[in-house]
Amino acid sequence: MSNENHDSLDAMSSEFIAEIKDDLASLEPDLLIMEEKGANVDGELINHAFRSIHSIKGGAGFINFEALSNLSHAMENVLMRAREKKLVITSKVVDALLSGFDKMKLMVDLIGTDKTRDYEEEIENLHRVLDIEPPEKTQGRVKQKAKSKSLEKTKQLKPIEKKKKSKKQIKEKNGNLQTVKPLSESAIFKGKQFFVDKKRLENALSSQKFVYAVKIGFENDLAAKQKDVDSIIEDINSIGDLLFSDLEDSKSGNKKDGFFCVISTILDLPLLSQVLEIKKNQIALVDRQFTDYETILKGLSLQVEREKQIHPEPSTLKGSPSLNSTEDLKKPIVAPILTSPVTTQTIRINVELISKLMNTVGEMALARKQLRPLLEMVVEENSPADKMMQNLDVVTTDLQETIMQMRMQPIIDLMGKYKRVVRDIARRISKKVDLILDGVDVEVDRNVLEKLANPVTHLIRNCIDHGIEMPQERLKLSKPETGTINIKSFHQGGHVHIVISDDGIGIDPQMVLSKAFEKGLVSEDQLDKLTNKQKIDLIFLPGFSTSEEITDISGRGVGMDVVKTNIEKLRGQIEIDSIKGEGTNVHLIIPLTLAIVPSLIVSAGESKFAIPQVSIKEVIFLEPGEIYKQVENIAGSEVLRLRDQLLPILRLRSLLGIKTYVQKPETGEETEEKRERIADRRKEAEASDASEKRLEKKERRQNRWDATYVILLKLGVNIFGLCVDELSDIEEVVVEPLSEYIKHLKHFAGTAILGDGDVVMILDTPGIASLSSLRFDSIKNEEIKRNQLIEKGDDTKGKKRSLIVFSNGEKEYFALELKSISRLEPIIPSSIHYTGDLRYVEYNGQAVLLFSMNEFLPVGECVLNDEEVFAIFPKHISSKVGIIASKIIDTFVTNEKLKKDASCPDSVLGKLFIDGMMVQVIDHEKFVGMIEDRTQNAKDA
Amino acid sequence: MNSIRLDHKFQYVTFRLAHNLIGINILDIREIVPYIKITRIQQAQEFILGLINLRGQILTILDVGVLLGLEKRKIHSQSHIIMFKHKDVGFIVDQIGDVIGADKKNIESIPANIEPGTKKYMENIINLPEEVLMILDAKKVLLHTQTDDEMSKEYS
C-alpha cells in the first residue's frame, strides 16, 4: 500500500473502506456455504462471492491499496475457475479462500496506518489451489492460464500503442494505465486483460458509458462483410470511444485471426453487436476496478434478459451452464450477473448520533410526563388541550420506540459469524459439526449484541471442544456422525432468549462434582447434598474447568465463570442443563436493551434507589410475627429463613450508612433513628407477645416502622435479601453511567432520572454483595449443616404441609394435615352424650364416637369449656369417629421441618413452632390405627 | 461591593460560603442555577454532595466548603449551584453576590498563614475596600478532587 493519496484518508476513501468491510462481511458466509455444498455448489453462490470480492478489488483499486487489490485478485481467480467449473470446490479451496479472506480483513483494519501485511503465503495458497506457479512478480498480479501467454507478456512489457491519431498517445508508465478484464467466460476472452488509459476510462464511466472488450476477427467480421480495419474503427468512433486496441500487436505478431479492442459507448451489448456487426459472444463487458461496476451490470443484465427473449441467439443463449468446459463458449456472456443483488434501503448513521437522539427523546418523554399532572390541574377532561396532550403522548411514545428500533440489529449479524467459527474449530480438532441457526431475525440492541459475542463464542467453543464427540465415537454411540449445535433465538417476556444446544456428550454431574471437590470448590459435606442441577452449576464457579487437557480452543479454566459474568453484566441470566450422553442446553436470557431497565424503586430512609428487576427474585413483606419466625441471627449476621432456605439478609440503611433524619435534611440536624438489627427486634416482639394475645396480627401490621420489605436479589445461583423501608414503584429508567467522581462506588450500577425528575442511584447486586463482603460459601455451609441436623430426625424434609392447628386445652397444640380430615364440626359440650367412659355426639342422626387427645397421647385432659368445642372427623376410618378439640386455632401452610426428639410418641410426626406455639403434628396413619383399636375395644366392651 | 465594571481585565462571580466571600473567574463557569434537589450518594467522599438533574442531565455537585475546610452549612432558599464550564460538575454556595471586576494590580498573592489545605484550591486574593475576596481556582478544584478520587479508588 504505497501511494500518494493513501496517507490522507479522505471522506471518499472511508466510504470505500466501509464498503469493502461490508463486502468482506457478505463474503464469508458465501465461502462457508460453498464448502458445505462442495462440488454441487450453486453457480449463483459463486457469483455472489465473486461479486463481493470483485467489489473489494474495485474498492481497493480506488483507494490504491495494492496489496488488497492483488490478494482479492488472486481470490477472484480461484472463484472464477470455480465458476467455470474448472475447479471443484473442496475444503482445501475454501481454506485457501478463507485464509485470503482473513488476511484481507487484517489489511482493511490496517488501512490508514503505515503498516502492511505480508500476503505472499495466502497468494501462494491460492495459486496452489489453482495449480499454477506463483507469478514472477509482475507487479504482484497473478496471471491466469492465458491462451497466449506470449502475447500478454509483450503487452506488459511494451507500452501500448494507440491506433487513433486523434487520441493522445499513451506512453506512460503502468501507473497511468488501468487494467481491465473482459467479463466473459467465453474462450475468446479467456485470460485477457487490457491496459487502458485510466483517465479516459474514468471519464467514460463517469458519463455512464459501458466499456466493452471486443474481439474483431479479420476473417469473419471484416473480410466477410467487406470491411477493413479503418472502417470498423471509424464505426467504433461513431458510436463511442476506442480506448485500446491491440491491432499493432496482432499485426506485428503472428496473430492473424483478429484483434482486440476496448471501447466505451452508451450502447448496450445487443445494440453494439448489431451496429458493429459483430457477434455477441465476441463482445464482453469489461471488468473494471470500480465500485459502480455492479450498478452498471445490473442495468445491463436486465436489458440483456429482455433482449434474450426477443432475439434468441444460439451462441449466447442455448443451453444451461454445463459442467463440460468445452461448452463454455455457449455460455451466456452475462449470465452470471443476471440476478441482481438484493438492495436494502439503508443509510449509515453514526451510533453516537443515535444515542444522542435517544437521550433527547427520552428527555422529551420525561418533559411530557412532568407536564401532564400540571396540565391536568388546569385543563378539563376532553377539552382540546387534553386531546392534544393525548396526541403528544402517542407521538412521543412512537418516536421513542422508533429510535429504540434504530439501535436494534438482527441477531444474525452476530450468529452468522459463528458458521465460520464452528467450521474452523471443528476442522482443527477433526470433528464434524453442523451449526443450525434458528430465529436469526430476532433483534437486539447493538450494544447487547456486541457484548454477547464473547460469551456466545465461548459457549460454542465449549460445545465443539467438550460437547461434540469425535465422529467415530459418535457412530459407536449410534449418533449421527456429524454433531449438531443449534442456536435458537426468540423473544419472550421482554427478553431475548438464546438457547445453545448440542447433541454431544453432555455434562456428567458426578464428574463435575468430583472435579470441583478436587479443586477445593466444594466442601466435603456438600458432596452428596447437591442435586444434579446444582452439581452442573458448579461449572460456573471461578477456576473450574473439566477438560482433561488444556487445548488452545477452550479449557483454560476461566470458561464458564467468565461467560456467566459477561452475561450478568448484560443483566442477563444463564442457565445450563444437560443430560449425560445426550447433550447440553445453555439458555441465555438477555434484556432487549441495556439503556432502559425496568427497575423497582425502593427507599431507605430519605433516599430512593432503583433496583433492576432482572436481579430481583421476589419481594417479601416482613411483619413482626414473621420476623420472629423468619429472621435469625447466625454469628452476628442476619439470615432469613424462607421455605427451607437460609438467606443472608442485609440492611440497606446500615450498609450505605443511611441515617434517618427526624428533621429535614436541609437543617443538617441529624437525629438518627436508632434501629437495631431486625433479629433484635425479635426480642421486643417476644416481650410484647407475652403480654399480647397471639395471632392478633392486624394491629402490628399497622405499625409502619416495624414493617420491612426484603428484596431477594439474585447473585448468580445465590440469593440474598436486602431490607428496605418502602417500595414505591416500578419504573423503566434510562441508565446513565456514574460520573467520574463516583464511578469507583461499585455498589451503584449507574444513575437514572425518575419520572418525577428525581435522580436515583441504581443499586448493583454484585457490588452490594461485595460491599457487605457476603461470602456465600460460609452461609451455604451453615445452611447445609442445619439441614443435616434436621434431617437426622426426619427424612420427609421440607415437605409443604397444610395443617390445621387445634388445642386440647391450655397450651397444648396439635396439628393434623388438612388432607387427612373430612370435617370440622362445632359442638356444644352439653350435647355430648356419655355412655360409660365413651362419649357420643349426634351428627346427622347418627351417634358418633368422640375421643380426646389424652386418650392416645400422654397429654393433659381435654378441657371442655361451656360454649363451644369442635369435633374433627379424620378420614380413612371405618366408622364415624370424632376428635374433640377445645379450640381450633387456625390453618397454616408451612414447609418447616418437623423436629422429632426422644420425647415424641410414635404417633407424633414431630414438633413444630408456629407463632410461638409448640405444635405436635400428628402422624395420621398411626393415629388412625390407634383410633381403630379404640373403637374395636369399645365394640368389644 | 463594587458594581460591575466591564473594563476590568478579570471578572469574578462572587459568592458566600460559610460567611466567606469567595470569587471565581467568570470564564470558568457555565451557569448559576437556584438550588435543585440533590440526591445524596452514599459512601461517596465527603466533598461530593450528590447528583442533580439539570434539564435532564445528571451532574455531580461538590461541596467546596468541605474542600476549603469551612464549617458545615445548611441548604436554604438562597443556596445556588454554580456549574463549572468545562466539566459536568458544579458546587453549591450559600449566596450569590455581584460580579466584580479587578485589574492585575488589585490581585494579591495568598497570605502565608492560610492553611495549606485551603491554599491548595485558591488562586489568589483580591483586596476589596470592605472585604477580602478569595479567588477559587476552578482548575485546581477539579484537578485536586480528581486526584483525591483516584487515591480513594486505590483503597476502596
CSV table of C-alpha atoms in Angstrom, one decimal, chain A residues 114-388:
chain,number,residue,atom,x,y,z
A,114,ASP,CA,1.6,2.7,7.7
A,115,LYS,CA,1.6,-1.0,8.5
A,116,THR,CA,1.1,-3.5,5.8
A,117,ARG,CA,0.6,-7.2,5.8
A,118,ASP,CA,2.6,-9.8,4.1
A,119,TYR,CA,0.3,-11.7,1.9
A,120,GLU,CA,2.6,-13.9,-0.1
A,121,GLU,CA,1.6,-17.0,1.8
A,122,GLU,CA,-2.0,-16.6,1.1
A,123,ILE,CA,-1.3,-15.8,-2.6
A,124,GLU,CA,0.7,-18.9,-2.7
A,125,ASN,CA,-2.1,-21.0,-1.2
A,126,LEU,CA,-4.5,-19.6,-3.7
A,127,HIS,CA,-2.1,-20.5,-6.5
A,128,ARG,CA,-1.6,-23.9,-5.2
A,129,VAL,CA,-5.3,-24.4,-5.4
A,130,LEU,CA,-5.3,-23.3,-8.9
A,131,ASP,CA,-2.2,-25.4,-9.7
A,132,ILE,CA,-0.3,-22.6,-11.1
A,133,GLU,CA,3.1,-21.2,-10.4
A,134,PRO,CA,3.3,-18.1,-8.4
A,135,PRO,CA,3.8,-15.2,-10.7
A,136,GLU,CA,7.2,-13.9,-11.4
A,137,LYS,CA,6.3,-10.9,-9.6
A,138,THR,CA,4.8,-9.0,-12.4
A,139,GLN,CA,3.6,-6.1,-10.3
A,140,GLY,CA,2.1,-8.6,-7.9
A,141,ARG,CA,-0.6,-9.5,-10.3
A,142,VAL,CA,-1.5,-13.0,-11.0
A,143,LYS,CA,-1.9,-14.2,-14.4
A,144,GLN,CA,-4.5,-16.7,-15.4
A,145,LYS,CA,-3.7,-19.5,-17.6
A,146,ALA,CA,-3.9,-17.5,-20.7
A,147,LYS,CA,-4.4,-18.8,-24.1
A,148,SER,CA,-1.5,-16.8,-25.4
A,149,LYS,CA,1.0,-16.1,-22.7
A,150,SER,CA,3.5,-14.6,-25.1
A,151,LEU,CA,1.1,-12.1,-26.2
A,152,GLU,CA,0.3,-11.0,-22.7
A,153,LYS,CA,3.9,-10.7,-21.9
A,154,THR,CA,4.6,-8.4,-24.8
A,155,LYS,CA,1.7,-6.4,-23.8
A,156,GLN,CA,3.0,-6.0,-20.3
A,157,LEU,CA,6.4,-5.2,-21.4
A,158,LYS,CA,5.7,-2.9,-24.2
A,159,PRO,CA,3.8,0.3,-23.8
A,160,ILE,CA,0.6,0.2,-25.7
A,161,GLU,CA,0.3,1.9,-29.0
A,162,LYS,CA,-2.9,3.7,-29.6
A,163,LYS,CA,-4.4,3.3,-33.0
A,164,LYS,CA,-6.3,6.5,-33.3
A,165,LYS,CA,-4.3,9.6,-34.1
A,166,SER,CA,-6.8,12.0,-32.6
A,167,LYS,CA,-6.4,10.3,-29.2
A,168,LYS,CA,-3.5,11.1,-27.1
A,169,GLN,CA,-0.6,8.7,-27.4
A,170,ILE,CA,-0.2,7.0,-24.1
A,171,LYS,CA,3.3,6.0,-23.4
A,172,GLU,CA,3.3,6.4,-19.7
A,173,LYS,CA,4.2,4.0,-17.0
A,174,ASN,CA,1.7,1.4,-15.9
A,175,GLY,CA,0.7,3.7,-13.2
A,176,ASN,CA,-1.5,5.7,-15.5
A,177,LEU,CA,-2.9,2.6,-17.1
A,178,GLN,CA,-5.8,0.7,-15.7
A,179,THR,CA,-6.0,-3.0,-16.1
A,180,VAL,CA,-9.4,-4.2,-17.4
A,181,LYS,CA,-10.5,-7.6,-17.9
A,182,PRO,CA,-13.4,-8.9,-20.1
A,183,LEU,CA,-16.2,-10.2,-18.1
A,184,SER,CA,-16.9,-13.2,-20.1
A,185,GLU,CA,-16.5,-16.9,-19.7
A,186,SER,CA,-16.1,-17.3,-23.4
A,187,ALA,CA,-12.8,-18.8,-24.5
A,188,ILE,CA,-12.2,-15.8,-26.7
A,189,PHE,CA,-11.6,-13.6,-23.8
A,190,LYS,CA,-10.1,-16.1,-21.5
A,191,GLY,CA,-7.2,-14.7,-19.6
A,192,LYS,CA,-7.2,-11.4,-21.5
A,193,GLN,CA,-6.5,-8.2,-19.8
A,194,PHE,CA,-6.1,-4.9,-21.4
A,195,PHE,CA,-4.4,-1.7,-20.4
A,196,VAL,CA,-6.4,1.4,-20.8
A,197,ASP,CA,-5.7,5.0,-20.0
A,198,LYS,CA,-7.1,5.4,-16.6
A,199,LYS,CA,-8.3,9.0,-17.1
A,200,ARG,CA,-10.2,8.1,-20.2
A,201,LEU,CA,-11.7,5.1,-18.6
A,202,GLU,CA,-12.8,7.1,-15.7
A,203,ASN,CA,-14.3,9.7,-17.9
A,204,ALA,CA,-16.2,7.1,-19.8
A,205,LEU,CA,-17.5,5.6,-16.7
A,206,SER,CA,-18.4,8.9,-15.1
A,207,SER,CA,-20.5,9.7,-18.1
A,208,GLN,CA,-22.4,6.4,-17.6
A,209,LYS,CA,-20.9,4.6,-20.5
A,210,PHE,CA,-20.5,0.9,-20.9
A,211,VAL,CA,-17.0,-0.3,-21.5
A,212,TYR,CA,-16.7,-3.4,-23.7
A,213,ALA,CA,-13.9,-5.5,-24.9
A,214,VAL,CA,-14.5,-6.5,-28.5
A,215,LYS,CA,-12.8,-9.1,-30.5
A,216,ILE,CA,-12.8,-8.3,-34.1
A,217,GLY,CA,-11.9,-11.2,-36.4
A,218,PHE,CA,-10.1,-10.3,-39.6
A,219,GLU,CA,-11.8,-13.0,-41.5
A,220,ASN,CA,-15.3,-13.3,-40.1
A,221,ASP,CA,-16.0,-9.8,-39.2
A,222,LEU,CA,-14.1,-7.7,-41.7
A,223,ALA,CA,-13.3,-9.7,-44.8
A,224,ALA,CA,-16.6,-11.5,-44.9
A,225,LYS,CA,-18.5,-8.2,-44.6
A,226,GLN,CA,-16.4,-6.2,-47.0
A,227,LYS,CA,-14.9,-4.1,-44.2
A,228,ASP,CA,-11.4,-3.2,-43.3
A,229,VAL,CA,-9.7,-2.2,-40.1
A,230,ASP,CA,-10.1,1.5,-40.7
A,231,SER,CA,-13.8,1.3,-41.4
A,232,ILE,CA,-14.5,-0.7,-38.3
A,233,ILE,CA,-12.5,1.8,-36.3
A,234,GLU,CA,-14.5,4.5,-37.8
A,235,ASP,CA,-17.7,2.7,-36.9
A,236,ILE,CA,-16.5,2.4,-33.4
A,237,ASN,CA,-15.6,6.1,-33.2
A,238,SER,CA,-19.1,7.0,-34.5
A,239,ILE,CA,-20.7,5.2,-31.6
A,240,GLY,CA,-18.2,5.7,-28.8
A,241,ASP,CA,-14.5,5.9,-28.0
A,242,LEU,CA,-11.8,3.5,-28.7
A,243,LEU,CA,-9.8,3.1,-25.5
A,244,PHE,CA,-7.4,0.4,-26.5
A,245,SER,CA,-6.7,-1.9,-29.3
A,246,ASP,CA,-4.0,-4.4,-29.9
A,247,LEU,CA,-4.1,-4.0,-33.6
A,248,GLU,CA,-0.4,-3.1,-33.7
A,249,ASP,CA,0.5,-6.2,-31.6
A,250,SER,CA,-1.5,-8.5,-33.7
A,251,LYS,CA,-0.1,-7.1,-36.9
A,252,SER,CA,3.4,-7.4,-35.7
A,253,GLY,CA,2.9,-10.7,-34.0
A,254,ASN,CA,1.7,-13.8,-35.6
A,255,LYS,CA,-1.9,-13.4,-34.5
A,256,LYS,CA,-3.8,-13.3,-37.7
A,257,ASP,CA,-7.4,-14.1,-36.9
A,258,GLY,CA,-8.2,-10.8,-35.4
A,259,PHE,CA,-7.5,-8.1,-32.8
A,260,PHE,CA,-9.0,-6.9,-29.5
A,261,CYS,CA,-10.1,-3.5,-28.7
A,262,VAL,CA,-11.7,-1.8,-25.7
A,263,ILE,CA,-14.4,0.7,-26.4
A,264,SER,CA,-16.6,2.8,-24.4
A,265,THR,CA,-20.1,3.6,-25.6
A,266,ILE,CA,-23.5,4.3,-24.4
A,267,LEU,CA,-24.9,1.4,-26.5
A,268,ASP,CA,-25.8,-1.8,-24.7
A,269,LEU,CA,-24.4,-5.0,-25.8
A,270,PRO,CA,-27.0,-6.3,-28.3
A,271,LEU,CA,-27.2,-3.0,-30.0
A,272,LEU,CA,-23.4,-2.7,-30.2
A,273,SER,CA,-23.4,-6.1,-31.7
A,274,GLN,CA,-25.8,-5.0,-34.4
A,275,VAL,CA,-24.1,-1.8,-35.2
A,276,LEU,CA,-20.7,-3.3,-35.5
A,277,GLU,CA,-22.0,-6.5,-37.0
A,278,ILE,CA,-20.0,-8.5,-34.5
A,279,LYS,CA,-21.4,-11.5,-32.8
A,280,LYS,CA,-22.4,-11.0,-29.2
A,281,ASN,CA,-20.1,-13.6,-27.9
A,282,GLN,CA,-17.2,-11.6,-29.2
A,283,ILE,CA,-18.2,-8.7,-27.1
A,284,ALA,CA,-17.9,-8.6,-23.4
A,285,LEU,CA,-18.3,-6.1,-20.7
A,286,VAL,CA,-15.1,-5.2,-19.2
A,287,ASP,CA,-14.2,-5.9,-15.7
A,288,ARG,CA,-13.3,-2.6,-14.2
A,289,GLN,CA,-11.8,-1.9,-10.8
A,290,PHE,CA,-14.5,0.4,-9.9
A,291,THR,CA,-17.3,0.0,-7.4
A,292,ASP,CA,-20.1,1.3,-9.6
A,293,TYR,CA,-19.5,-1.8,-11.6
A,294,GLU,CA,-22.4,-3.6,-10.2
A,295,THR,CA,-24.9,-0.9,-10.9
A,296,ILE,CA,-24.0,-0.8,-14.5
A,297,LEU,CA,-24.1,-4.5,-14.7
A,298,LYS,CA,-27.4,-4.7,-13.1
A,299,GLY,CA,-28.9,-2.3,-15.6
A,300,LEU,CA,-27.3,-4.2,-18.4
A,301,SER,CA,-28.2,-7.6,-17.3
A,302,LEU,CA,-31.8,-6.6,-17.3
A,303,GLN,CA,-31.6,-5.4,-20.8
A,304,VAL,CA,-29.8,-8.5,-21.9
A,305,GLU,CA,-32.5,-10.5,-20.3
A,306,ARG,CA,-35.1,-8.6,-22.3
A,307,GLU,CA,-33.1,-8.9,-25.4
A,308,LYS,CA,-32.7,-12.6,-24.9
A,309,GLN,CA,-36.4,-13.1,-25.2
A,310,ILE,CA,-36.7,-11.1,-28.3
A,311,HIS,CA,-33.9,-12.5,-30.4
A,312,PRO,CA,-32.7,-15.7,-29.0
A,313,GLU,CA,-29.3,-16.2,-30.4
A,314,PRO,CA,-28.0,-19.7,-30.2
A,315,SER,CA,-24.4,-18.8,-29.4
A,316,THR,CA,-25.2,-16.8,-26.4
A,317,LEU,CA,-28.3,-18.4,-25.0
A,318,LYS,CA,-28.5,-22.0,-25.8
A,319,GLY,CA,-28.0,-24.5,-23.0
A,320,SER,CA,-27.8,-24.0,-19.3
A,321,PRO,CA,-24.3,-23.8,-18.0
A,322,SER,CA,-22.9,-27.3,-18.2
A,323,LEU,CA,-20.1,-28.9,-16.4
A,324,ASN,CA,-18.3,-29.5,-19.5
A,325,SER,CA,-15.8,-26.8,-20.0
A,326,THR,CA,-15.7,-27.2,-23.8
A,327,GLU,CA,-19.2,-25.8,-23.8
A,328,ASP,CA,-18.0,-22.7,-22.2
A,329,LEU,CA,-18.4,-20.9,-25.5
A,330,LYS,CA,-22.1,-21.4,-25.4
A,331,LYS,CA,-22.5,-19.9,-22.0
A,332,PRO,CA,-24.4,-16.6,-21.9
A,333,ILE,CA,-22.0,-13.8,-21.6
A,334,VAL,CA,-23.6,-12.1,-18.8
A,335,ALA,CA,-25.5,-14.9,-17.3
A,336,PRO,CA,-23.5,-14.8,-14.0
A,337,ILE,CA,-24.8,-11.4,-13.2
A,338,LEU,CA,-28.4,-11.8,-14.2
A,339,THR,CA,-29.8,-11.9,-10.8
A,340,SER,CA,-29.2,-8.5,-9.2
A,341,PRO,CA,-28.1,-8.5,-5.6
A,342,VAL,CA,-30.6,-7.7,-3.1
A,343,THR,CA,-30.7,-4.0,-2.4
A,344,THR,CA,-31.7,-2.8,1.0
A,345,GLN,CA,-32.5,0.7,1.7
A,346,THR,CA,-30.2,1.7,4.4
A,347,ILE,CA,-28.0,4.6,5.3
A,348,ARG,CA,-25.1,4.7,7.6
A,349,ILE,CA,-25.6,6.7,10.8
A,350,ASN,CA,-23.1,7.4,13.4
A,351,VAL,CA,-24.0,5.5,16.5
A,352,GLU,CA,-23.3,8.4,18.7
A,353,LEU,CA,-25.8,10.5,16.9
A,354,ILE,CA,-28.5,7.9,17.5
A,355,SER,CA,-27.6,7.7,21.2
A,356,LYS,CA,-27.9,11.5,21.4
A,357,LEU,CA,-31.2,11.4,19.6
A,358,MET,CA,-32.4,8.7,22.0
A,359,ASN,CA,-31.4,10.8,25.0
A,360,THR,CA,-33.2,13.8,23.7
A,361,VAL,CA,-36.3,11.8,23.0
A,362,GLY,CA,-36.1,10.4,26.5
A,363,GLU,CA,-36.0,13.9,27.8
A,364,MET,CA,-39.0,14.8,25.7
A,365,ALA,CA,-40.9,11.9,27.1
A,366,LEU,CA,-39.9,13.0,30.6
A,367,ALA,CA,-41.0,16.5,30.0
A,368,ARG,CA,-44.3,15.2,28.8
A,369,LYS,CA,-44.6,13.1,31.9
A,370,GLN,CA,-43.9,16.1,34.1
A,371,LEU,CA,-46.2,18.4,32.1
A,372,ARG,CA,-49.1,16.0,32.4
A,373,PRO,CA,-50.1,16.4,36.0
A,374,LEU,CA,-49.7,20.2,35.8
A,375,LEU,CA,-51.9,20.3,32.8
A,376,GLU,CA,-54.5,18.0,34.3
A,377,MET,CA,-54.9,20.5,37.1
A,378,VAL,CA,-55.9,23.3,34.9
A,379,VAL,CA,-57.4,21.6,31.9
A,380,GLU,CA,-60.7,20.0,31.8
A,381,GLU,CA,-61.2,16.5,30.6
A,382,ASN,CA,-61.9,16.1,26.9
A,383,SER,CA,-61.0,19.7,26.3
A,384,PRO,CA,-59.0,20.4,23.2
A,385,ALA,CA,-55.8,20.8,25.3
A,386,ASP,CA,-56.5,17.3,26.7
A,387,LYS,CA,-56.8,15.8,23.3
A,388,MET,CA,-53.6,17.5,22.2
